[in-house]
Coordinates of C-alpha atoms in Angstrom, one line a residue:
Chain E
X299 CA 0.0 0.0 0.0
X300 CA 1.4 3.4 -1.0
X301 CA 2.0 5.8 1.9
X302 CA 0.9 9.4 1.6
X303 CA 3.6 12.0 1.6
X304 CA 1.3 14.7 3.1
X305 CA -0.5 15.2 6.4
X306 CA -4.0 15.6 4.9
X307 CA -6.8 13.1 4.8
X308 CA -7.9 11.7 1.5
X309 CA -11.2 10.1 2.5
X310 CA -12.2 6.6 1.2
X311 CA -15.2 6.6 -1.2
X312 CA -18.3 6.5 0.9
X313 CA -22.0 5.8 0.1
X314 CA -23.3 8.0 3.0
X315 CA -23.6 11.4 1.1
X316 CA -25.8 9.6 -1.4
X317 CA -28.0 7.8 1.2
X318 CA -28.2 11.1 3.1
X319 CA -29.4 13.0 0.0
X320 CA -32.0 10.3 -0.8
X321 CA -33.1 10.4 2.8
X322 CA -33.7 14.1 2.5
X323 CA -35.7 13.6 -0.7
X324 CA -37.8 10.9 1.0
X325 CA -38.4 13.0 4.1
X326 CA -39.6 16.0 2.2
X327 CA -41.7 14.2 -0.4
X328 CA -43.0 12.1 2.5
X329 CA -44.0 15.2 4.4
X330 CA -46.0 16.4 1.3
X331 CA -47.6 13.0 0.9
X332 CA -48.5 12.9 4.6
X333 CA -50.1 16.3 4.4
X334 CA -52.3 15.6 1.4
X335 CA -52.8 11.8 1.3
X336 CA -52.5 10.8 5.0
X337 CA -49.8 8.2 4.5
X338 CA -46.7 8.3 6.7
X339 CA -44.8 5.4 5.0
X340 CA -42.5 7.6 2.8
X341 CA -41.7 10.1 5.5
X342 CA -40.9 7.3 8.1
X343 CA -38.6 5.6 5.6
X344 CA -36.8 9.0 5.0
X345 CA -36.4 9.4 8.7
X346 CA -35.0 5.9 9.2
X347 CA -32.5 6.5 6.3
X348 CA -31.5 9.8 7.8
X349 CA -30.8 8.3 11.2
X350 CA -28.9 5.3 9.7
X351 CA -26.9 7.7 7.5
X352 CA -25.9 9.9 10.5
X353 CA -25.0 6.8 12.5
X354 CA -22.8 5.3 9.9
X355 CA -21.2 8.6 8.7
X356 CA -20.1 9.6 12.1
X357 CA -19.1 6.1 13.0
X358 CA -16.8 6.2 10.0
X359 CA -15.3 9.5 11.1
X360 CA -14.5 8.0 14.5
X361 CA -12.9 5.0 12.8
X362 CA -10.8 7.3 10.6
X363 CA -9.7 9.5 13.4
X364 CA -9.4 7.3 16.5
X365 CA -8.5 3.9 14.9
X366 CA -6.8 4.9 11.7
X367 CA -5.0 8.0 12.9
X368 CA -6.0 10.3 10.0
X369 CA -6.8 13.3 12.2
X370 CA -3.3 14.9 12.1
X371 CA -2.9 18.5 13.4
X372 CA -3.7 20.1 10.0
X373 CA -6.8 17.8 9.6
X374 CA -7.9 18.7 13.1
X375 CA -7.5 22.4 12.3
X376 CA -9.9 21.9 9.4
X377 CA -12.4 20.1 11.6
X378 CA -12.2 23.0 14.1
X379 CA -12.9 25.6 11.3
X380 CA -15.7 23.4 10.2
X381 CA -17.4 23.2 13.6
X382 CA -16.9 27.0 14.1
X383 CA -18.5 27.7 10.7
X384 CA -21.4 25.4 11.5
X385 CA -22.1 27.0 14.8
X386 CA -21.9 30.4 13.1
X387 CA -24.6 29.3 10.6
X388 CA -26.7 28.2 13.6
X389 CA -26.3 31.6 15.2
X390 CA -27.7 33.2 12.0
X391 CA -30.5 30.7 12.1
X392 CA -31.6 31.9 15.5
X393 CA -30.9 35.5 14.6
X394 CA -33.8 35.3 12.2
X395 CA -36.2 34.2 14.9
X396 CA -35.0 36.9 17.2
X397 CA -35.5 39.4 14.4
X398 CA -39.1 38.2 14.0
X399 CA -39.7 38.5 17.7
X400 CA -38.3 42.1 18.0
X401 CA -40.1 43.1 14.7
X402 CA -43.4 42.2 16.3
X403 CA -42.8 43.2 19.9
X404 CA -41.1 46.6 19.5
X405 CA -44.0 48.0 17.5
X406 CA -47.1 46.0 18.5
X407 CA -49.9 46.5 16.0
X408 CA -53.4 47.8 16.9
X409 CA -54.7 44.2 16.3
X410 CA -52.7 43.1 19.3
X411 CA -54.0 46.0 21.4
X412 CA -51.0 48.2 20.7
X413 CA -49.1 46.5 23.6
X414 CA -46.7 43.7 24.3
X415 CA -47.6 41.1 25.6
X416 CA -50.7 41.4 23.4
X417 CA -54.1 41.8 25.0
X418 CA -55.3 38.5 26.3
X419 CA -51.9 36.8 26.5
X420 CA -50.8 35.7 30.0
X421 CA -47.0 35.3 29.8
X422 CA -45.1 32.9 31.9
X423 CA -43.5 34.3 35.0
X424 CA -39.8 34.7 34.1
X425 CA -38.8 34.2 37.8
X426 CA -40.3 30.7 38.1
X427 CA -39.4 27.7 35.9
X428 CA -37.6 29.8 33.2
X429 CA -35.2 31.1 35.9
X430 CA -34.6 27.5 37.1
X431 CA -33.9 26.5 33.5
X432 CA -31.4 29.3 33.3
X433 CA -29.6 28.0 36.4
X434 CA -29.7 24.5 35.1
X435 CA -28.0 25.4 31.8
X436 CA -25.5 27.7 33.4
X437 CA -24.6 24.8 35.8
X438 CA -24.3 22.5 32.9
X439 CA -21.8 24.9 31.3
X440 CA -19.7 24.6 34.5
X441 CA -19.9 20.8 34.5
X442 CA -18.9 20.6 30.9
X443 CA -15.9 22.8 31.5
X444 CA -15.0 20.6 34.5
X445 CA -15.2 17.6 32.2
X446 CA -12.8 19.3 29.7
X447 CA -10.3 20.0 32.4
X448 CA -10.6 16.5 33.7
X449 CA -9.8 15.1 30.2
X450 CA -6.8 17.4 29.8
X451 CA -5.5 16.2 33.2
X452 CA -6.1 12.5 32.5
X453 CA -8.7 12.1 35.2
X454 CA -10.8 9.3 33.7
X455 CA -13.3 8.9 36.6
X456 CA -13.9 12.7 37.0
X457 CA -14.4 13.1 33.3
X458 CA -17.0 10.4 33.2
X459 CA -18.8 11.8 36.2
X460 CA -18.8 15.5 35.1
X461 CA -19.9 14.6 31.6
X462 CA -22.7 12.4 32.9
X463 CA -23.8 15.2 35.2
X464 CA -23.8 17.6 32.2
X465 CA -26.1 15.3 30.2
X466 CA -28.4 14.8 33.2
X467 CA -28.7 18.6 33.5
X468 CA -29.5 18.8 29.8
X469 CA -32.3 16.2 30.3
X470 CA -33.6 18.1 33.3
X471 CA -33.8 21.2 31.2
X472 CA -35.7 19.4 28.5
X473 CA -38.1 17.8 31.0
X474 CA -38.8 21.2 32.6
X475 CA -39.4 22.8 29.3
X476 CA -41.8 20.0 28.2
X477 CA -43.7 20.5 31.4
X478 CA -43.8 24.3 30.8
X479 CA -45.1 23.7 27.2
X480 CA -47.8 21.5 28.5
X481 CA -48.9 23.9 31.2
X482 CA -48.6 27.1 29.3
X483 CA -51.8 29.3 29.2
X484 CA -51.1 30.1 25.5
X485 CA -50.5 28.1 22.3
X486 CA -48.5 28.4 19.1
X487 CA -51.8 29.5 17.4
X488 CA -52.2 32.5 19.7
X489 CA -51.2 35.2 17.3
X490 CA -47.7 36.4 16.8
X491 CA -46.9 36.0 20.5
X492 CA -47.5 32.3 20.4
X493 CA -45.7 31.9 17.1
X494 CA -42.5 33.7 18.1
X495 CA -42.5 32.1 21.5
X496 CA -42.9 28.5 20.5
X497 CA -40.8 28.6 17.3
X498 CA -37.9 30.3 19.0
X499 CA -38.0 28.2 22.2
X500 CA -39.0 25.1 20.3
X501 CA -35.9 25.2 18.0
X502 CA -33.8 26.0 21.0
X503 CA -35.2 22.9 22.8
X504 CA -34.4 20.8 19.7
X505 CA -30.8 22.1 19.9
X506 CA -30.6 21.1 23.5
X507 CA -31.7 17.6 22.6
X508 CA -29.1 17.5 19.8
X509 CA -26.4 18.8 22.1
X510 CA -27.3 16.3 24.8
X511 CA -27.1 13.5 22.3
X512 CA -23.7 14.8 21.1
X513 CA -22.5 14.8 24.7
X514 CA -23.9 11.4 25.3
X515 CA -21.9 10.0 22.4
X516 CA -18.8 11.7 23.8
X517 CA -19.5 10.0 27.1
X518 CA -19.6 6.6 25.4
X519 CA -16.4 7.4 23.6
X520 CA -14.7 8.6 26.8
X521 CA -15.7 5.3 28.6
X522 CA -14.2 3.4 25.6
X523 CA -10.9 5.3 25.9
X524 CA -11.2 7.1 22.6
X525 CA -10.0 10.5 24.0
X526 CA -6.5 11.3 25.1
X527 CA -5.4 14.3 27.2
X528 CA -3.9 15.9 24.2
X529 CA -6.4 14.9 21.5
X530 CA -10.2 15.0 22.1
X531 CA -11.6 17.2 19.4
X532 CA -15.0 15.4 19.3
X533 CA -15.5 16.4 23.0
X534 CA -14.4 20.0 22.3
X535 CA -16.8 20.3 19.4
X536 CA -19.6 19.0 21.7
X537 CA -18.7 21.4 24.4
X538 CA -18.6 24.4 22.0
X539 CA -22.1 23.4 20.7
X540 CA -23.3 23.1 24.3
X541 CA -22.0 26.6 25.2
X542 CA -23.7 27.9 22.1
X543 CA -27.0 26.3 23.2
X544 CA -26.5 27.9 26.6
X545 CA -25.9 31.4 25.2
X546 CA -28.9 31.1 22.9
X547 CA -31.0 30.3 26.0
X548 CA -29.7 33.4 27.8
X549 CA -30.7 35.6 24.9
X550 CA -34.1 33.9 24.7
X551 CA -34.6 34.3 28.5
X552 CA -33.7 38.0 28.5
X553 CA -35.6 38.9 25.3
X554 CA -38.7 36.7 25.2
X555 CA -39.3 35.6 28.8
X556 CA -38.1 38.7 30.7
X557 CA -38.3 41.8 28.5
X558 CA -41.2 40.3 26.6
X559 CA -43.4 39.9 29.7
Chain S
X185 CA -4.6 26.2 61.6
X186 CA -8.3 26.2 61.4
X187 CA -10.3 23.0 61.9
X188 CA -13.9 22.4 61.1
X189 CA -14.4 20.9 64.6
X190 CA -12.4 20.5 67.7
X191 CA -9.9 17.7 67.0
X192 CA -9.7 16.5 70.6
X193 CA -13.5 16.2 70.8
X194 CA -13.7 14.2 67.5
X195 CA -11.9 11.3 69.2
X196 CA -14.9 10.8 71.4
X197 CA -17.5 11.1 68.7
X198 CA -18.4 8.1 66.6
X199 CA -19.6 10.1 63.6
X200 CA -16.1 11.5 63.0
X201 CA -15.2 8.7 60.7
X202 CA -13.9 5.2 61.0
X203 CA -11.6 5.9 64.0
X204 CA -13.4 3.8 66.5
X205 CA -14.6 0.9 64.4
X206 CA -11.8 -0.1 62.0
X207 CA -8.9 -2.2 63.5
X208 CA -5.5 -0.6 63.0
X209 CA -4.2 -3.9 61.5
X210 CA -5.8 -5.8 58.6
X211 CA -7.3 -9.1 59.7
X212 CA -5.5 -12.2 58.4
X213 CA -6.8 -13.4 55.0
X214 CA -8.2 -16.9 55.4
X215 CA -10.3 -17.8 52.3
X216 CA -10.1 -15.1 49.7
X217 CA -7.3 -14.6 47.2
X218 CA -5.5 -11.5 48.2
X219 CA -6.9 -8.5 46.3
X220 CA -4.4 -7.0 43.9
X221 CA -2.9 -3.7 45.0
X222 CA -3.7 -1.0 42.4
X223 CA 0.0 -0.5 41.7
X224 CA 0.2 -4.1 40.5
X225 CA -2.6 -3.8 37.9
X226 CA -0.5 -1.7 35.6
X227 CA -0.4 2.1 35.2
X228 CA -4.2 2.5 34.5
X229 CA -6.9 1.5 36.9
X230 CA -9.8 -0.2 35.0
X231 CA -12.8 2.1 35.8
X232 CA -15.8 1.2 33.7
X233 CA -14.2 -1.3 31.3
X234 CA -10.7 -1.9 29.7
X235 CA -9.1 -0.1 26.8
X236 CA -9.9 -1.9 23.6
X237 CA -8.6 0.9 21.3
X238 CA -5.2 -0.6 20.5
X239 CA -7.0 -3.8 19.4
X240 CA -9.4 -1.8 17.2
X241 CA -6.5 0.2 15.7
X242 CA -5.0 -3.1 14.6
X243 CA -8.3 -4.2 12.9
X244 CA -8.8 -0.9 11.1
X245 CA -5.3 -0.6 9.9
X246 CA -5.2 -3.9 8.2
X247 CA -4.0 -3.4 4.6
X248 CA -6.9 -5.4 3.1
X249 CA -8.0 -2.5 0.8
X250 CA -11.5 -2.3 2.4
X251 CA -13.0 1.2 2.6
X252 CA -13.6 2.4 6.2
X253 CA -17.3 1.8 6.0
X254 CA -16.8 -1.9 5.3
X255 CA -13.6 -2.4 7.4
X256 CA -15.2 -4.5 10.1
X257 CA -16.4 -7.2 7.8
X258 CA -19.8 -9.0 7.8
X259 CA -21.7 -6.6 10.1
X260 CA -20.7 -3.6 8.0
X261 CA -21.5 -5.4 4.8
X262 CA -25.0 -6.3 6.0
X263 CA -25.8 -2.9 7.3
X264 CA -24.6 -1.3 4.0
X265 CA -26.6 -3.7 1.9
X266 CA -29.8 -3.0 4.0
X267 CA -29.2 0.7 3.7
X268 CA -28.7 0.6 -0.1
X269 CA -31.7 -1.6 -0.5
X270 CA -33.9 0.8 1.5
X271 CA -32.3 3.8 -0.4
X272 CA -32.9 2.4 -3.9
X273 CA -36.3 0.9 -3.0
X274 CA -37.3 4.2 -1.3
X275 CA -36.2 6.2 -4.3
X276 CA -38.4 4.1 -6.6
X277 CA -41.3 4.3 -4.2
X278 CA -40.9 8.0 -3.9
X279 CA -40.7 8.6 -7.7
X280 CA -43.8 6.4 -8.2
X281 CA -45.7 8.1 -5.5
X282 CA -44.9 11.6 -6.9
X283 CA -45.8 10.4 -10.4
X284 CA -49.2 9.2 -9.2
X285 CA -50.0 12.3 -7.1
X286 CA -49.0 14.5 -10.0
X287 CA -51.7 13.0 -12.2
X288 CA -54.7 15.4 -12.7
X289 CA -57.7 14.4 -10.7
X290 CA -60.7 13.0 -12.7
X291 CA -63.3 15.7 -13.5
X292 CA -66.5 15.1 -11.3

């Protein structure tokens, strides 16, 4: 086998981009079929293919990095840039929803009663569960930093414990939010208040679930000795994503929950 | 120095730790195999499983020409074939479904 004379990673041919693209086609067409013809078969198939593609694609990245040693410093640098760019794109995604919120709330129309919150809307008390949620996410930011320092210092047990605690805090947040959603006195259909509230907090909640899953995968990898004290980019990427989720919540809390009440 | 409690008093209090209950010398081992001292297990204590990464590195670095998504043999092959089957089948199903729903409805 010829050995490469450079530090970069020439990836093996892979079927996952194709299966991922087909999965997206099946999910979107399936959505349309479900809306108009009441059949969920195509959409479910698309969802299954998406999940299988994600599992195998990321499994292969772990194989390439941890088991085959392809993630040299220049390659890792590229992965870092990639993650930073991805998180930046997500920031812009949320910026849109904040724009929508401020557009409607800074100049409330006569149809809303000329005030914010609109007439008839009973907002959630920002100093009850939302404040607890803020504390939970801030605490999880501390525990994930603790986990990072533990990895860098080679403390296996502490890493596992602090990472597990971070994930538990993430689940606690999700559970609290789910309860809040259930108990809320307004719905997504309650005018622009309902729309901006549930779309912004809903997408945030989805990102908390994604972040928790990413951290859980890191926990499994940590238990299986994939990370070294010098090289643990997968964990760092998860921690960056988690901090991003935390910061988005702080903006949501201050804007929608607190100022918006 | 600052102590959390009066050191002299703690000697009399049971809740100050194992002081009163644990004998200062280990009892003689009668039946059990002596437990290995941590320093004898090697440099890393086995908390939550042993390290299988070197073994996996050997498997994945075998020069058998297999691409990374098939490197582990039969399981990988089965999963890949299932995926491609679903992908191709799904594509055909999707195209058929879209063709059917794109037909104009019969006039009533």
